[in-house]
C-alpha cells in the first residue's frame, strides 16, 4: 500500500492505493470519515483514491477494479448534511440506496446528484480501472448561496441529472478548474480567500446544473423586499464594509448584515444603484489592492504576481489576467516590472 497526507492552510489532501480489503475499509473510515464494508471483490482488485478536503467541500477521484462496497454511516452519528455530485470518467459506477429507492448508473462523462441520507447504500464498479470523481458540498453552503442569489431559503434538489448536456459540461469544467486551483503551484500556498471563492463558485454552478427549488422559484427583479428599504445609504454602508474587510473571506450574507438588510435586498440595491452585484464589487476592490501592491513593489522585494493575486483571492488564471488588463490597460506582470 502507498499513501500520503498533506495539509496546507485549510486544505487537507489524502492519497492512497492498496489491494488490502482491511486497509481500504480502515483508511476510508479514519481518513475520509466514510465507513464502508467490502462485500465483493475479484482477483486483481485494488482501490486508489485522491481526496482534497477544504471543509465546506471536497473533491475525490476514485480508481478501482473488481470491488463492491456497502457504505454505512456511523451508528451514533447522523448522516452528513451535504450533497454528493458524482461524475463517471471510466467504466460504469452503480450507486444504490435501497431505503430511498435510489439507483443510479453513471458512465463516462455523466454526472449525477445524490442527496439521500439513507443509512446504508451500495456501490459497484464495472470495467477495468473504473474511475469516478465525487464532489461533496455542505448543504449549508448551498443554502447560503441559494438564499443570497435567488432568495430561496428552503433549498431542495428535485432531480438527479443535470438540466442539460451543456450544463453538465460546464459543471465538469468548473470542477476541473477548482481542482487545479486547490492544487496550487509556483510554491505559493492557496490562500483562504481563494478557497472561499472556489467554494461559492462551485456551489453556484451546482445550483445552476442540477434541478432544485431555486430554478422553480419565480423572482421579479423590479419588486423590492417588502420589509426592507433599498436606499443609496444602504449601498454606502455595504461599500464601507467591503472596503474595510476586503482581506477577509466575505459572503453576500456578511455584506448584507453589515448594511442591516437581507442578502436578497443587498443584491437588488447594488443592481439598482451601481449596476453590479456585491461580490462583483468586492472583486473589483480586491483587484485594486492587487494593482496597488504590484505598483508599489520594488525590483528586489521578491514580490510575485502569483503570490499577490492569491493573497487577494485570485487564482492567477487567465481570467484574472484578462480582468486586470481590462481594468488597468496592462498585464499584472507589466505593472510589477514598471
mmCIF file of C-alpha atoms in Angstrom:
data_model
loop_
_atom_site.group_PDB
_atom_site.id
_atom_site.type_symbol
_atom_site.label_atom_id
_atom_site.label_comp_id
_atom_site.label_asym_id
_atom_site.label_seq_id
_atom_site.Cartn_x
_atom_site.Cartn_y
_atom_site.Cartn_z
ATOM 1 C CA UNK A 1 0.000 0.000 0.000
ATOM 2 C CA UNK A 2 1.171 3.526 -0.708
ATOM 3 C CA UNK A 3 -0.320 6.601 0.921
ATOM 4 C CA UNK A 4 0.329 10.257 1.659
ATOM 5 C CA UNK A 5 -1.219 13.039 3.716
ATOM 6 C CA UNK A 6 -0.647 16.744 3.216
ATOM 7 C CA UNK A 7 -2.238 19.733 4.951
ATOM 8 C CA UNK A 8 -1.759 23.245 3.613
ATOM 9 C CA UNK A 9 -3.639 26.081 5.326
ATOM 10 C CA UNK A 10 -7.287 24.963 5.275
ATOM 11 C CA UNK A 11 -6.667 22.270 2.648
ATOM 12 C CA UNK A 12 -6.220 18.617 3.579
ATOM 13 C CA UNK A 13 -5.078 16.152 0.950
ATOM 14 C CA UNK A 14 -5.129 12.369 1.274
ATOM 15 C CA UNK A 15 -3.986 9.812 -1.296
ATOM 16 C CA UNK A 16 -3.588 6.063 -1.093
ATOM 17 C CA UNK A 17 -3.531 2.932 -3.231
ATOM 18 C CA UNK A 18 -3.997 -0.552 -1.808
ATOM 19 C CA UNK A 19 -5.141 -4.080 -2.571
ATOM 20 C CA UNK A 20 -5.747 -4.962 1.091
ATOM 21 C CA UNK A 21 -9.512 -5.010 1.878
ATOM 22 C CA UNK A 22 -8.937 -4.266 5.559
ATOM 23 C CA UNK A 23 -6.761 -1.263 4.701
ATOM 24 C CA UNK A 24 -9.389 0.064 2.283
ATOM 25 C CA UNK A 25 -12.042 -0.058 4.995
ATOM 26 C CA UNK A 26 -9.711 1.391 7.659
ATOM 27 C CA UNK A 27 -8.395 4.308 5.627
ATOM 28 C CA UNK A 28 -11.787 5.269 4.226
ATOM 29 C CA UNK A 29 -13.214 5.340 7.760
ATOM 30 C CA UNK A 30 -10.318 7.056 9.539
ATOM 31 C CA UNK A 31 -9.026 9.492 6.947
ATOM 32 C CA UNK A 32 -12.175 10.279 4.976
ATOM 33 C CA UNK A 33 -14.945 9.622 7.522
ATOM 34 C CA UNK A 34 -16.559 7.244 5.008
ATOM 35 C CA UNK A 35 -17.082 3.880 6.747
ATOM 36 C CA UNK A 36 -17.611 1.068 4.258
ATOM 37 C CA UNK A 37 -17.677 -2.705 4.131
ATOM 38 C CA UNK A 38 -16.416 -4.582 1.103
ATOM 39 C CA UNK A 39 -18.981 -7.159 0.044
ATOM 40 C CA UNK A 40 -17.441 -8.384 -3.185
ATOM 41 C CA UNK A 41 -14.006 -8.480 -4.827
ATOM 42 C CA UNK A 42 -12.404 -10.299 -7.735
ATOM 43 C CA UNK A 43 -8.836 -11.335 -8.469
ATOM 44 C CA UNK A 44 -6.592 -8.364 -9.153
ATOM 45 C CA UNK A 45 -8.906 -5.899 -7.364
ATOM 46 C CA UNK A 46 -7.493 -2.688 -5.949
ATOM 47 C CA UNK A 47 -8.591 0.718 -4.679
ATOM 48 C CA UNK A 48 -6.912 4.079 -5.295
ATOM 49 C CA UNK A 49 -8.143 7.407 -4.003
ATOM 50 C CA UNK A 50 -7.009 11.031 -4.183
ATOM 51 C CA UNK A 51 -9.028 13.301 -1.895
ATOM 52 C CA UNK A 52 -8.849 17.056 -1.283
ATOM 53 C CA UNK A 53 -10.929 18.451 1.583
ATOM 54 C CA UNK A 54 -11.272 22.155 2.381
ATOM 55 C CA UNK A 55 -14.013 21.844 4.988
ATOM 56 C CA UNK A 56 -17.132 23.095 3.226
ATOM 57 C CA UNK A 57 -16.500 20.978 0.140
ATOM 58 C CA UNK A 58 -14.224 18.199 -1.025
ATOM 59 C CA UNK A 59 -13.157 16.618 -4.312
ATOM 60 C CA UNK A 60 -12.206 12.964 -4.603
ATOM 61 C CA UNK A 61 -11.073 10.790 -7.504
ATOM 62 C CA UNK A 62 -11.565 7.028 -7.048
ATOM 63 C CA UNK A 63 -9.933 4.473 -9.326
ATOM 64 C CA UNK A 64 -10.722 0.824 -8.687
ATOM 65 C CA UNK A 65 -11.294 -2.601 -10.190
ATOM 66 C CA UNK A 66 -13.315 -5.609 -9.148
ATOM 67 C CA UNK A 67 -14.898 -4.213 -5.977
ATOM 68 C CA UNK A 68 -18.372 -3.849 -4.492
ATOM 69 C CA UNK A 69 -18.879 -1.981 -1.235
ATOM 70 C CA UNK A 70 -21.615 -1.136 1.231
ATOM 71 C CA UNK A 71 -21.364 2.386 2.623
ATOM 72 C CA UNK A 72 -22.555 2.983 6.162
ATOM 73 C CA UNK A 73 -22.787 5.979 8.440
ATOM 74 C CA UNK A 74 -21.559 5.523 11.986
ATOM 75 C CA UNK A 75 -24.214 4.161 14.315
ATOM 76 C CA UNK A 76 -24.184 7.144 16.675
ATOM 77 C CA UNK A 77 -23.703 9.898 14.096
ATOM 78 C CA UNK A 78 -26.405 11.474 11.944
ATOM 79 C CA UNK A 79 -25.874 11.430 8.182
ATOM 80 C CA UNK A 80 -23.699 14.330 6.995
ATOM 81 C CA UNK A 81 -25.538 17.448 5.895
ATOM 82 C CA UNK A 82 -24.061 17.511 2.412
ATOM 83 C CA UNK A 83 -24.814 16.763 -1.206
ATOM 84 C CA UNK A 84 -22.684 14.441 -3.338
ATOM 85 C CA UNK A 85 -22.153 15.015 -7.063
ATOM 86 C CA UNK A 86 -20.554 12.114 -8.952
ATOM 87 C CA UNK A 87 -19.095 12.163 -12.473
ATOM 88 C CA UNK A 88 -18.000 8.996 -14.257
ATOM 89 C CA UNK A 89 -14.647 9.034 -16.020
ATOM 90 C CA UNK A 90 -14.027 5.371 -16.913
ATOM 91 C CA UNK A 91 -16.135 2.231 -16.617
ATOM 92 C CA UNK A 92 -19.563 2.135 -15.000
ATOM 93 C CA UNK A 93 -20.444 3.079 -11.440
ATOM 94 C CA UNK A 94 -23.718 1.921 -9.886
ATOM 95 C CA UNK A 95 -24.891 3.616 -6.689
ATOM 96 C CA UNK A 96 -27.903 2.160 -4.885
ATOM 97 C CA UNK A 97 -29.773 3.248 -1.747
ATOM 98 C CA UNK A 98 -32.465 0.671 -1.162
ATOM 99 C CA UNK A 99 -34.218 2.508 1.682
ATOM 100 C CA UNK A 100 -34.747 5.563 -0.520
ATOM 101 C CA UNK A 101 -35.438 3.647 -3.726
ATOM 102 C CA UNK A 102 -32.448 5.288 -5.408
ATOM 103 C CA UNK A 103 -30.406 3.518 -8.070
ATOM 104 C CA UNK A 104 -28.142 5.408 -10.431
ATOM 105 C CA UNK A 105 -25.749 4.197 -13.101
ATOM 106 C CA UNK A 106 -23.062 6.668 -14.050
ATOM 107 C CA UNK A 107 -20.989 6.180 -17.194
ATOM 108 C CA UNK A 108 -18.058 8.177 -18.588
ATOM 109 C CA UNK A 109 -18.867 11.864 -18.958
ATOM 110 C CA UNK A 110 -22.132 11.571 -16.989
ATOM 111 C CA UNK A 111 -22.892 13.331 -13.710
ATOM 112 C CA UNK A 112 -25.441 12.648 -11.003
ATOM 113 C CA UNK A 113 -26.588 14.384 -7.809
ATOM 114 C CA UNK A 114 -27.023 12.199 -4.701
ATOM 115 C CA UNK A 115 -28.786 13.773 -1.730
ATOM 116 C CA UNK A 116 -30.140 10.749 0.111
ATOM 117 C CA UNK A 117 -29.203 10.425 3.785
ATOM 118 C CA UNK A 118 -30.030 6.729 3.919
ATOM 119 C CA UNK A 119 -28.041 4.723 6.461
ATOM 120 C CA UNK A 120 -26.738 2.120 4.013
ATOM 121 C CA UNK A 121 -26.003 2.147 0.313
ATOM 122 C CA UNK A 122 -24.093 0.051 -2.186
ATOM 123 C CA UNK A 123 -21.527 0.929 -4.808
ATOM 124 C CA UNK A 124 -20.410 -1.345 -7.650
ATOM 125 C CA UNK A 125 -17.630 -0.574 -10.120
ATOM 126 C CA UNK A 126 -17.762 -2.284 -13.521
ATOM 127 C CA UNK A 127 -14.938 -2.354 -16.027
ATOM 128 C CA UNK A 128 -11.139 -2.430 -15.792
ATOM 129 C CA UNK A 129 -9.705 0.501 -13.860
ATOM 130 C CA UNK A 130 -13.039 2.201 -13.385
ATOM 131 C CA UNK A 131 -12.717 5.806 -12.290
ATOM 132 C CA UNK A 132 -15.154 8.378 -10.964
ATOM 133 C CA UNK A 133 -14.905 11.799 -9.385
ATOM 134 C CA UNK A 134 -17.019 12.872 -6.453
ATOM 135 C CA UNK A 135 -17.656 16.390 -5.196
ATOM 136 C CA UNK A 136 -19.246 16.769 -1.775
ATOM 137 C CA UNK A 137 -20.638 20.215 -0.853
ATOM 138 C CA UNK A 138 -22.053 21.196 2.530
ATOM 139 C CA UNK A 139 -25.783 21.734 2.341
ATOM 140 C CA UNK A 140 -25.349 24.862 4.490
ATOM 141 C CA UNK A 141 -23.067 26.378 1.842
ATOM 142 C CA UNK A 142 -25.518 25.540 -0.933
ATOM 143 C CA UNK A 143 -28.347 27.096 1.090
ATOM 144 C CA UNK A 144 -26.303 30.255 1.753
ATOM 145 C CA UNK A 145 -25.533 30.720 -1.941
ATOM 146 C CA UNK A 146 -29.133 29.953 -2.936
ATOM 147 C CA UNK A 147 -30.546 32.474 -0.457
ATOM 148 C CA UNK A 148 -28.065 35.161 -1.466
ATOM 149 C CA UNK A 149 -28.577 34.818 -5.204
ATOM 150 C CA UNK A 150 -32.261 33.893 -5.509
ATOM 151 C CA UNK A 151 -33.897 34.494 -2.126
ATOM 152 C CA UNK A 152 -34.845 30.811 -1.863
ATOM 153 C CA UNK A 153 -34.228 29.569 1.672
ATOM 154 C CA UNK A 154 -35.846 26.152 1.560
ATOM 155 C CA UNK A 155 -33.389 24.576 -0.870
ATOM 156 C CA UNK A 156 -34.231 21.117 -2.159
ATOM 157 C CA UNK A 157 -32.708 19.209 -5.047
ATOM 158 C CA UNK A 158 -35.576 17.855 -7.115
ATOM 159 C CA UNK A 159 -33.719 15.741 -9.674
ATOM 160 C CA UNK A 160 -30.554 13.709 -10.002
ATOM 161 C CA UNK A 161 -29.388 14.513 -13.535
ATOM 162 C CA UNK A 162 -28.092 17.837 -14.955
ATOM 163 C CA UNK A 163 -30.654 20.047 -16.685
ATOM 164 C CA UNK A 164 -28.769 19.734 -19.989
ATOM 165 C CA UNK A 165 -25.628 18.289 -21.555
ATOM 166 C CA UNK A 166 -24.191 21.799 -21.777
ATOM 167 C CA UNK A 167 -24.820 22.327 -18.062
ATOM 168 C CA UNK A 168 -23.110 19.025 -17.292
ATOM 169 C CA UNK A 169 -20.056 20.028 -19.353
ATOM 170 C CA UNK A 170 -19.891 23.378 -17.555
ATOM 171 C CA UNK A 171 -20.118 21.598 -14.191
ATOM 172 C CA UNK A 172 -17.261 19.258 -15.082
ATOM 173 C CA UNK A 173 -15.134 22.137 -16.381
ATOM 174 C CA UNK A 174 -15.805 24.033 -13.149
ATOM 175 C CA UNK A 175 -14.725 21.086 -11.008
ATOM 176 C CA UNK A 176 -11.565 20.758 -13.127
ATOM 177 C CA UNK A 177 -10.827 24.448 -12.608
ATOM 178 C CA UNK A 178 -11.391 24.305 -8.835
ATOM 179 C CA UNK A 179 -9.268 21.146 -8.529
ATOM 180 C CA UNK A 180 -6.398 22.846 -10.378
ATOM 181 C CA UNK A 181 -6.780 25.910 -8.178
ATOM 182 C CA UNK A 182 -6.581 23.857 -4.984
ATOM 183 C CA UNK A 183 -3.533 22.013 -6.302
ATOM 184 C CA UNK A 184 -1.674 25.324 -6.168
ATOM 185 C CA UNK A 185 1.603 25.904 -7.928
ATOM 186 C CA UNK A 186 4.720 28.041 -8.091
ATOM 187 C CA UNK A 187 5.371 27.289 -4.437
ATOM 188 C CA UNK A 188 2.625 29.689 -3.321
ATOM 189 C CA UNK A 189 0.093 28.299 -0.791
ATOM 190 C CA UNK A 190 -3.557 28.606 -1.753
ATOM 191 C CA UNK A 191 -4.961 31.482 0.315
ATOM 192 C CA UNK A 192 -8.160 31.294 2.413
ATOM 193 C CA UNK A 193 -9.724 33.889 0.103
ATOM 194 C CA UNK A 194 -9.128 31.657 -2.918
ATOM 195 C CA UNK A 195 -10.596 28.681 -1.051
ATOM 196 C CA UNK A 196 -13.691 30.704 -0.105
ATOM 197 C CA UNK A 197 -14.204 31.992 -3.639
ATOM 198 C CA UNK A 198 -13.770 28.463 -5.004
ATOM 199 C CA UNK A 199 -16.366 27.093 -2.566
ATOM 200 C CA UNK A 200 -19.009 29.638 -3.506
ATOM 201 C CA UNK A 201 -18.246 29.310 -7.231
ATOM 202 C CA UNK A 202 -18.620 25.533 -7.049
ATOM 203 C CA UNK A 203 -21.895 25.822 -5.109
ATOM 204 C CA UNK A 204 -23.325 28.363 -7.560
ATOM 205 C CA UNK A 205 -22.561 26.168 -10.577
ATOM 206 C CA UNK A 206 -24.035 23.121 -8.816
ATOM 207 C CA UNK A 207 -27.265 25.090 -8.272
ATOM 208 C CA UNK A 208 -27.317 26.024 -11.962
ATOM 209 C CA UNK A 209 -26.635 22.450 -13.089
ATOM 210 C CA UNK A 210 -28.812 20.080 -11.057
ATOM 211 C CA UNK A 211 -32.604 20.539 -10.693
ATOM 212 C CA UNK A 212 -33.542 22.313 -7.462
ATOM 213 C CA UNK A 213 -36.083 24.702 -5.997
ATOM 214 C CA UNK A 214 -34.118 27.826 -6.966
ATOM 215 C CA UNK A 215 -34.937 27.017 -10.589
ATOM 216 C CA UNK A 216 -38.617 26.662 -9.837
ATOM 217 C CA UNK A 217 -38.932 29.953 -7.963
ATOM 218 C CA UNK A 218 -40.132 32.995 -9.896
ATOM 219 C CA UNK A 219 -38.445 36.286 -8.972
ATOM 220 C CA UNK A 220 -39.382 39.712 -10.218
ATOM 221 C CA UNK A 221 -36.316 41.938 -10.133
ATOM 222 C CA UNK A 222 -38.452 45.082 -10.054
ATOM 223 C CA UNK A 223 -40.126 44.179 -6.786
ATOM 224 C CA UNK A 224 -38.063 45.101 -3.714
ATOM 225 C CA UNK A 225 -38.359 43.099 -0.495
ATOM 226 C CA UNK A 226 -41.415 44.463 1.266
ATOM 227 C CA UNK A 227 -39.937 44.731 4.725
ATOM 228 C CA UNK A 228 -36.662 46.489 3.924
ATOM 229 C CA UNK A 229 -35.809 49.843 2.310
ATOM 230 C CA UNK A 230 -33.456 49.962 -0.622
ATOM 231 C CA UNK A 231 -31.568 53.251 -0.461
ATOM 232 C CA UNK A 232 -28.256 54.753 -1.503
ATOM 233 C CA UNK A 233 -27.323 54.806 2.191
ATOM 234 C CA UNK A 234 -27.722 51.032 2.303
ATOM 235 C CA UNK A 235 -25.250 50.713 -0.550
ATOM 236 C CA UNK A 236 -22.816 53.171 1.088
ATOM 237 C CA UNK A 237 -22.836 51.136 4.295
ATOM 238 C CA UNK A 238 -22.133 47.993 2.337
ATOM 239 C CA UNK A 239 -19.318 49.643 0.356
ATOM 240 C CA UNK A 240 -17.648 50.884 3.547
ATOM 241 C CA UNK A 241 -17.797 47.384 4.990
ATOM 242 C CA UNK A 242 -16.335 45.872 1.821
ATOM 243 C CA UNK A 243 -13.508 48.417 1.696
ATOM 244 C CA UNK A 244 -12.583 47.781 5.341
ATOM 245 C CA UNK A 245 -12.836 43.973 5.202
ATOM 246 C CA UNK A 246 -11.761 43.114 1.657
ATOM 247 C CA UNK A 247 -8.939 40.956 3.033
ATOM 248 C CA UNK A 248 -11.447 38.647 4.732
ATOM 249 C CA UNK A 249 -13.461 35.763 3.258
ATOM 250 C CA UNK A 250 -16.712 37.729 2.883
ATOM 251 C CA UNK A 251 -20.063 36.380 1.717
ATOM 252 C CA UNK A 252 -23.131 38.217 0.478
ATOM 253 C CA UNK A 253 -24.673 37.431 3.857
ATOM 254 C CA UNK A 254 -21.810 39.207 5.658
ATOM 255 C CA UNK A 255 -22.189 42.313 3.481
ATOM 256 C CA UNK A 256 -25.970 42.342 3.889
ATOM 257 C CA UNK A 257 -25.721 42.026 7.675
ATOM 258 C CA UNK A 258 -23.309 44.963 7.823
ATOM 259 C CA UNK A 259 -25.822 47.065 5.873
ATOM 260 C CA UNK A 260 -28.742 45.873 8.019
ATOM 261 C CA UNK A 261 -30.681 44.208 5.194
ATOM 262 C CA UNK A 262 -31.239 40.721 3.784
ATOM 263 C CA UNK A 263 -28.935 39.149 1.173
ATOM 264 C CA UNK A 264 -31.666 39.480 -1.438
ATOM 265 C CA UNK A 265 -32.133 43.178 -0.596
ATOM 266 C CA UNK A 266 -28.427 43.989 -0.878
ATOM 267 C CA UNK A 267 -28.268 42.223 -4.234
ATOM 268 C CA UNK A 268 -31.122 44.324 -5.538
ATOM 269 C CA UNK A 269 -29.679 47.519 -4.030
ATOM 270 C CA UNK A 270 -26.346 47.075 -5.801
ATOM 271 C CA UNK A 271 -28.135 46.287 -9.056
ATOM 272 C CA UNK A 272 -30.265 49.428 -8.837
ATOM 273 C CA UNK A 273 -27.615 51.893 -7.689
ATOM 274 C CA UNK A 274 -24.363 50.511 -9.148
ATOM 275 C CA UNK A 275 -25.496 48.099 -11.863
ATOM 276 C CA UNK A 276 -23.388 45.330 -10.330
ATOM 277 C CA UNK A 277 -23.507 42.788 -7.509
ATOM 278 C CA UNK A 278 -21.925 42.935 -4.037
ATOM 279 C CA UNK A 279 -19.492 40.127 -4.869
ATOM 280 C CA UNK A 280 -18.522 41.717 -8.186
ATOM 281 C CA UNK A 281 -17.847 44.989 -6.340
ATOM 282 C CA UNK A 282 -15.765 43.088 -3.780
ATOM 283 C CA UNK A 283 -13.705 41.525 -6.557
ATOM 284 C CA UNK A 284 -13.185 44.996 -8.047
ATOM 285 C CA UNK A 285 -11.864 46.266 -4.702
ATOM 286 C CA UNK A 286 -9.558 43.274 -4.361
ATOM 287 C CA UNK A 287 -8.291 43.769 -7.904
ATOM 288 C CA UNK A 288 -7.423 47.366 -6.977
ATOM 289 C CA UNK A 289 -5.492 46.088 -3.939
ATOM 290 C CA UNK A 290 -3.537 43.738 -6.208
ATOM 291 C CA UNK A 291 -2.728 46.637 -8.542
ATOM 292 C CA UNK A 292 -1.617 48.811 -5.627
ATOM 293 C CA UNK A 293 0.725 46.164 -4.212
ATOM 294 C CA UNK A 294 2.258 45.360 -7.591
ATOM 295 C CA UNK A 295 2.698 49.054 -8.397
ATOM 296 C CA UNK A 296 4.451 49.754 -5.092
ATOM 297 C CA UNK A 297 6.703 46.685 -5.199
ATOM 298 C CA UNK A 298 10.411 47.279 -5.720
ATOM 299 C CA UNK A 299 12.559 45.246 -8.116
ATOM 300 C CA UNK A 300 14.298 43.454 -5.244
ATOM 301 C CA UNK A 301 11.326 42.936 -2.918
ATOM 302 C CA UNK A 302 10.759 39.346 -4.031
ATOM 303 C CA UNK A 303 7.112 40.091 -4.892
ATOM 304 C CA UNK A 304 5.421 37.839 -7.465
ATOM 305 C CA UNK A 305 2.162 38.257 -9.323
ATOM 306 C CA UNK A 306 1.012 34.788 -8.241
ATOM 307 C CA UNK A 307 1.576 35.476 -4.545
ATOM 308 C CA UNK A 308 -0.182 38.848 -4.556
ATOM 309 C CA UNK A 309 -3.093 37.566 -6.642
ATOM 310 C CA UNK A 310 -3.586 34.570 -4.340
ATOM 311 C CA UNK A 311 -3.444 36.806 -1.269
ATOM 312 C CA UNK A 312 -6.423 38.776 -2.604
ATOM 313 C CA UNK A 313 -8.460 35.772 -3.700
ATOM 314 C CA UNK A 314 -7.415 35.330 -7.335
ATOM 315 C CA UNK A 315 -6.072 32.011 -8.529
ATOM 316 C CA UNK A 316 -3.732 33.519 -11.121
ATOM 317 C CA UNK A 317 -5.779 32.183 -14.021
ATOM 318 C CA UNK A 318 -6.099 33.713 -17.465
ATOM 319 C CA UNK A 319 -9.454 35.160 -16.355
ATOM 320 C CA UNK A 320 -7.695 37.162 -13.610
ATOM 321 C CA UNK A 321 -5.138 38.451 -16.089
ATOM 322 C CA UNK A 322 -7.889 39.413 -18.530
ATOM 323 C CA UNK A 323 -9.849 41.328 -15.855
ATOM 324 C CA UNK A 324 -6.672 43.059 -14.702
ATOM 325 C CA UNK A 325 -5.712 44.119 -18.224
ATOM 326 C CA UNK A 326 -9.235 45.401 -18.861
ATOM 327 C CA UNK A 327 -9.140 47.491 -15.663
ATOM 328 C CA UNK A 328 -5.579 48.851 -15.897
ATOM 329 C CA UNK A 329 -4.579 48.605 -19.567
ATOM 330 C CA UNK A 330 -1.635 46.310 -18.916
ATOM 331 C CA UNK A 331 -0.878 42.865 -17.546
ATOM 332 C CA UNK A 332 -0.062 42.287 -13.848
ATOM 333 C CA UNK A 333 3.487 41.401 -14.861
ATOM 334 C CA UNK A 334 3.896 44.723 -16.652
ATOM 335 C CA UNK A 335 2.725 46.619 -13.566
ATOM 336 C CA UNK A 336 5.200 44.732 -11.406
ATOM 337 C CA UNK A 337 8.073 45.365 -13.815
ATOM 338 C CA UNK A 338 7.378 49.084 -14.256
#
